[in-house]
Amino acid sequence: MEILLDKIIKKNKIKTKFGTVASYIPGLNKAKKEDLGICLLDMDGNKYMCGNYNKKFTIQSVSKPIALMLAMLDNGVDYVFSKVGTEPTGDAFNSIIRLETATVKKPYNPMINAGAIAVSSMIKGENKEDKFKRLLEFFKLITENNTLTFNEEIYSGENRTGHKNRAMAYFMKDQGIIESSVEDGLDVYFKQCSIEVTAVDLAMIGMFLARNGSLSTGEKIISDYEAKAIKSLMMTCGMYDGSGEFALKVGIPSKSGVGGGIMSVLPNKLGIGIYGPSLDKKGNSIGGDGILEDLSKKLNLSIF
Ligand code: GLN
């Protein structure tokens, strides 16, 4: 397995030249474009790692399914989906357009920024600090990594410059989608996006979902239905407006982030974490995408 991973990483390193590191959030552009790493976990407890699997990066949008899990636990699935839809958009992850034009007045899904901000505003807590503290504890539980923290510089940079996210949040407040404090919701969202992880942490999240919401100890954290909802939304919306092509070429439920992470789940089989900060035009890791395509073809991993 390690030999295969090494080969696939070497092959896809070439692709990283053709992408760009995200720079719209201050600090993200410090990443090294050519970095590429993977961690793969299976149900028997085997762990395979290759490349820059140990490098820390901010989780960004890969945080969206995890925040969704806690919002479901806090509010119930029906309430969450009464405020956020379950349909792909075909638009960019940060698009604002459908918030006003949609016939049903709610963000299309929890994997795009608008939907994710609405979800983060549903996390319960006394104040914004308490809300994020609960969410960070939840991240630690799922990744089984007690050392997780968030990157202050990236958080404050995004808080300072995230005008479009802020605009969408206030629009959703006007529409009654966000019921709690807008600024609390945004603060939780910006902080969760700046949680620092490695490919190993992402593989642990993937494995948690592969086990339908159980920790490695067997402890059940979310219901089968909730786990299935997360995985299906990852499949249909997790790679934004690249989700359809990704389903065709790779066929593995996955979630990407502009920090370069991809978290993938092969139900009942594998958890995969990838790091590769060079992004394609849609904001997905260009090398990570290539790695998953090769891996899926070589090991016949498509769920379809
Ligand atoms: N924090 C980023 C944003 O809101 C997350 C986007 C992403 O990873 N696609 O723009």
Coordinates of C-alpha atoms and ligand atoms in Angstrom, one line a residue:
M1 CA 0.0 0.0 0.0
E2 CA 2.7 2.5 1.0
I3 CA 4.5 1.8 -2.4
L4 CA 1.3 2.5 -4.2
L5 CA 0.6 5.7 -2.3
D6 CA 4.2 6.9 -2.9
K7 CA 3.8 6.3 -6.6
I8 CA 0.5 8.1 -6.8
I9 CA 1.8 11.1 -4.8
K10 CA 4.8 11.4 -7.1
K11 CA 2.6 11.3 -10.1
N12 CA 0.2 14.0 -8.8
K13 CA 2.9 16.3 -7.5
I14 CA 3.3 17.5 -11.1
K15 CA -0.3 18.6 -11.1
T16 CA 0.3 21.0 -8.2
K17 CA 2.2 23.3 -10.6
F18 CA -1.0 24.0 -12.4
G19 CA -3.0 25.2 -9.4
T20 CA -2.8 28.1 -7.0
V21 CA -2.7 28.4 -3.2
A22 CA -5.7 30.3 -1.8
S23 CA -4.8 33.9 -0.9
Y24 CA -8.1 35.6 -0.3
I25 CA -7.9 34.8 3.4
P26 CA -4.7 36.5 4.8
G27 CA -2.1 33.9 5.8
L28 CA -3.3 31.1 3.6
N29 CA -0.8 31.9 0.9
K30 CA 2.1 30.9 3.2
A31 CA 1.4 27.3 2.3
K32 CA 3.9 25.5 0.0
K33 CA 2.3 24.8 -3.3
E34 CA 4.1 21.5 -4.0
D35 CA 3.1 19.9 -0.7
L36 CA 1.1 16.7 -0.9
G37 CA 0.3 14.2 1.7
I38 CA -2.1 11.4 2.5
C39 CA -3.3 9.2 5.4
L40 CA -5.4 6.2 4.8
L41 CA -7.1 4.2 7.6
D42 CA -9.0 1.0 7.3
M43 CA -11.5 -0.9 9.4
D44 CA -8.8 -3.3 10.7
G45 CA -6.9 -0.5 12.3
N46 CA -4.2 -0.2 9.6
K47 CA -2.8 3.2 9.0
Y48 CA -0.9 4.1 5.8
M49 CA 0.8 7.5 5.5
C50 CA 2.8 9.2 2.7
G51 CA 4.2 12.6 1.8
N52 CA 3.3 15.7 3.9
Y53 CA 0.8 13.8 6.0
N54 CA 2.1 15.4 9.2
K55 CA 1.9 19.0 8.1
K56 CA -0.6 21.3 9.8
F57 CA -3.1 23.4 7.8
T58 CA -6.4 25.1 8.5
I59 CA -9.4 22.8 8.0
Q60 CA -11.5 25.5 6.3
S61 CA -14.6 24.0 4.6
V62 CA -13.8 20.4 5.7
S63 CA -15.2 21.7 9.0
K64 CA -18.6 22.0 7.5
P65 CA -19.8 18.3 7.9
I66 CA -18.5 18.2 11.5
A67 CA -20.3 21.4 12.5
L68 CA -23.4 19.9 10.8
M69 CA -23.1 16.9 13.1
L70 CA -23.1 19.0 16.2
A71 CA -26.0 21.2 14.9
M72 CA -28.0 18.1 14.3
L73 CA -27.3 16.8 17.8
D74 CA -28.2 20.2 19.3
N75 CA -31.3 20.9 17.3
G76 CA -32.5 17.7 15.7
V77 CA -32.2 16.8 12.0
D78 CA -35.7 18.2 11.0
Y79 CA -35.0 21.6 12.4
V80 CA -31.6 21.9 10.7
F81 CA -33.1 20.9 7.3
S82 CA -36.0 23.3 7.8
K83 CA -33.4 26.1 7.7
V84 CA -30.9 24.6 5.2
G85 CA -31.6 22.6 2.0
T86 CA -30.1 19.4 0.7
E87 CA -29.6 20.2 -3.0
P88 CA -26.4 20.9 -4.9
T89 CA -26.1 24.3 -6.5
G90 CA -23.7 24.1 -9.4
D91 CA -22.4 27.5 -8.2
A92 CA -19.1 28.5 -6.5
F93 CA -18.8 27.7 -2.8
N94 CA -19.1 31.4 -1.8
S95 CA -21.8 32.3 -4.2
I96 CA -24.5 34.6 -2.9
I97 CA -26.9 34.6 -5.9
R98 CA -29.4 31.9 -5.0
L99 CA -30.1 33.2 -1.5
E100 CA -32.6 35.7 -3.0
T101 CA -33.6 33.9 -6.2
A102 CA -34.5 30.5 -4.7
T103 CA -38.2 29.7 -4.5
V104 CA -37.7 28.1 -1.1
K105 CA -36.0 30.8 1.0
K106 CA -33.1 28.9 2.4
P107 CA -29.4 28.2 1.5
Y108 CA -29.3 25.2 -0.9
N109 CA -27.1 23.0 1.3
P110 CA -24.8 22.9 4.3
M111 CA -21.5 22.4 2.3
I112 CA -21.6 25.9 0.7
N113 CA -20.6 28.9 2.8
A114 CA -24.2 30.3 3.2
G115 CA -25.5 27.0 4.4
A116 CA -22.5 26.4 6.7
I117 CA -22.8 29.8 8.3
A118 CA -26.5 29.1 9.0
V119 CA -25.5 25.7 10.5
S120 CA -22.8 27.2 12.7
S121 CA -25.3 29.7 14.0
M122 CA -27.4 26.8 15.3
I123 CA -24.6 25.5 17.6
K124 CA -25.8 25.9 21.2
G125 CA -23.9 27.8 23.9
E126 CA -24.1 30.7 26.5
N127 CA -22.1 33.0 24.2
K128 CA -19.9 32.8 21.1
E129 CA -16.9 31.6 23.1
D130 CA -18.9 28.8 24.7
K131 CA -20.4 27.9 21.3
F132 CA -17.0 27.5 19.7
K133 CA -15.6 25.7 22.8
R134 CA -18.3 23.1 22.5
L135 CA -17.6 22.7 18.7
L136 CA -13.9 22.4 19.3
E137 CA -14.5 19.7 21.9
F138 CA -16.6 17.9 19.4
F139 CA -13.8 18.1 16.8
K140 CA -11.4 16.7 19.4
L141 CA -13.9 13.8 20.1
I142 CA -14.3 12.9 16.5
T143 CA -10.7 13.1 15.5
E144 CA -9.7 11.5 18.8
N145 CA -7.1 14.2 19.0
N146 CA -7.1 16.3 22.2
T147 CA -4.4 18.7 21.0
L148 CA -6.5 20.4 18.3
T149 CA -6.5 24.3 18.4
F150 CA -7.3 27.0 16.0
N151 CA -5.0 29.4 14.2
E152 CA -5.5 32.9 15.6
E153 CA -3.9 34.7 12.6
I154 CA -6.1 32.9 10.0
Y155 CA -9.2 33.4 12.1
S156 CA -8.7 37.1 12.7
G157 CA -7.7 37.6 9.0
E158 CA -10.9 36.0 7.8
N159 CA -13.0 37.8 10.4
R160 CA -11.5 41.1 9.1
T161 CA -11.9 40.4 5.4
G162 CA -14.9 38.0 5.2
H163 CA -17.3 40.7 4.0
K164 CA -19.2 38.4 1.6
N165 CA -19.8 35.8 4.3
R166 CA -20.9 38.5 6.6
A167 CA -23.3 39.9 3.9
M168 CA -24.8 36.5 3.4
A169 CA -25.2 36.0 7.1
Y170 CA -27.1 39.3 7.6
F171 CA -29.2 38.5 4.5
M172 CA -30.1 35.1 6.1
K173 CA -31.0 36.9 9.4
D174 CA -33.4 39.1 7.4
Q175 CA -35.0 36.0 5.9
G176 CA -35.4 34.3 9.3
I177 CA -33.0 31.5 8.5
I178 CA -30.6 32.6 11.2
E179 CA -32.5 33.0 14.4
S180 CA -29.6 33.6 16.9
S181 CA -27.0 36.3 16.9
V182 CA -25.4 36.8 13.4
E183 CA -22.1 37.8 14.8
D184 CA -22.0 34.8 17.1
G185 CA -22.7 32.5 14.1
L186 CA -20.0 34.2 12.0
D187 CA -17.5 34.0 14.8
V188 CA -18.1 30.3 15.3
Y189 CA -17.9 29.7 11.5
F190 CA -14.6 31.7 11.1
K191 CA -13.0 29.9 14.1
Q192 CA -14.1 26.4 13.0
C193 CA -12.6 27.1 9.5
S194 CA -9.2 28.0 11.2
I195 CA -8.9 24.8 13.3
E196 CA -5.5 23.3 12.5
V197 CA -5.4 19.7 11.4
T198 CA -3.2 17.2 9.6
A199 CA -4.2 14.6 6.9
V200 CA -4.3 12.1 9.8
D201 CA -7.0 14.1 11.6
L202 CA -9.0 14.2 8.4
A203 CA -8.6 10.4 7.9
M204 CA -9.9 9.9 11.5
I205 CA -13.0 12.0 10.6
G206 CA -13.5 9.9 7.5
M207 CA -13.1 6.7 9.5
F208 CA -15.7 8.0 12.0
L209 CA -18.2 8.4 9.2
A210 CA -17.1 5.1 7.6
R211 CA -18.2 3.5 10.9
N212 CA -21.5 5.3 10.6
G213 CA -20.7 7.7 13.5
S214 CA -18.8 5.6 16.0
L215 CA -15.4 6.2 17.6
S216 CA -12.7 3.7 17.4
T217 CA -13.8 2.5 20.9
G218 CA -17.2 1.6 19.4
E219 CA -18.9 4.5 21.2
K220 CA -21.8 5.7 19.0
I221 CA -21.9 9.5 18.7
I222 CA -24.4 10.2 15.9
S223 CA -27.2 8.1 14.6
D224 CA -27.0 6.0 11.4
Y225 CA -29.4 8.4 9.8
E226 CA -27.3 11.4 10.7
A227 CA -24.2 9.7 9.4
K228 CA -25.9 8.8 6.1
A229 CA -27.2 12.4 5.7
I230 CA -23.6 13.7 6.1
K231 CA -22.2 11.2 3.6
S232 CA -24.8 11.8 1.0
L233 CA -24.4 15.6 1.2
M234 CA -20.6 15.1 0.9
M235 CA -21.2 13.0 -2.3
T236 CA -23.7 15.5 -3.9
C237 CA -22.3 18.8 -2.6
G238 CA -18.9 18.2 -0.9
M239 CA -16.7 19.3 -3.9
Y240 CA -19.0 22.3 -4.6
D241 CA -19.6 22.9 -8.4
G242 CA -17.1 20.1 -9.1
S243 CA -19.2 17.5 -7.2
G244 CA -20.8 15.9 -10.3
E245 CA -17.6 15.3 -12.1
F246 CA -15.9 14.1 -8.9
A247 CA -18.7 11.6 -8.4
L248 CA -18.1 10.3 -11.9
K249 CA -14.3 10.1 -11.8
V250 CA -13.8 9.2 -8.1
G251 CA -17.1 8.1 -6.6
I252 CA -16.1 8.5 -3.0
P253 CA -18.0 10.9 -0.6
S254 CA -15.6 13.7 0.0
K255 CA -15.3 17.2 1.5
S256 CA -12.7 19.7 0.4
G257 CA -11.4 23.0 1.9
V258 CA -9.4 25.9 0.6
G259 CA -6.7 25.2 3.1
G260 CA -5.9 22.2 0.8
G261 CA -7.6 19.4 2.8
I262 CA -9.9 16.7 1.5
M263 CA -11.6 14.3 3.8
S264 CA -13.0 11.1 2.2
V265 CA -15.2 8.3 3.4
L266 CA -15.6 4.8 1.9
P267 CA -18.5 3.5 3.9
N268 CA -17.6 0.5 6.1
K269 CA -14.1 0.4 4.6
L270 CA -11.8 3.5 4.6
G271 CA -11.2 6.9 6.0
I272 CA -8.9 9.1 3.9
G273 CA -7.3 12.4 4.7
I274 CA -5.3 14.5 2.1
Y275 CA -3.3 17.7 2.2
G276 CA -2.4 19.6 -1.0
P277 CA -2.8 23.4 -0.9
S278 CA -2.5 24.0 -4.6
L279 CA -6.1 24.4 -5.7
D280 CA -8.0 24.2 -9.0
K281 CA -10.4 26.9 -10.2
K282 CA -13.2 25.6 -8.1
G283 CA -11.2 25.7 -4.9
N284 CA -10.5 21.9 -4.6
S285 CA -7.0 20.5 -4.0
I286 CA -5.7 19.8 -7.5
G287 CA -3.2 17.2 -6.4
G288 CA -5.7 15.7 -3.9
D289 CA -8.3 15.4 -6.6
G290 CA -5.8 13.5 -8.8
I291 CA -4.7 11.3 -5.9
L292 CA -8.3 10.2 -5.2
E293 CA -9.0 9.6 -8.9
D294 CA -5.9 7.4 -9.2
L295 CA -6.6 5.6 -5.9
S296 CA -10.2 5.0 -6.8
K297 CA -9.3 3.5 -10.2
K298 CA -6.4 1.4 -8.9
L299 CA -8.3 -0.1 -5.9
N300 CA -11.7 0.0 -7.5
L301 CA -13.1 2.2 -4.7
S302 CA -16.1 4.0 -6.4
I303 CA -19.3 3.4 -4.5
F304 CA -21.2 3.3 -7.7
Ligands
GLN1 N1 -13.3 29.9 5.4 C1 -13.5 29.8 4.0 C2 -14.6 30.7 3.5 O1 -15.5 31.0 4.1 C3 -13.9 28.4 3.7 C4 -14.1 28.1 2.2 C5 -13.7 26.8 1.7 O2 -12.8 26.1 2.3 N2 -14.1 26.5 0.5 O3 -14.4 31.3 2.4

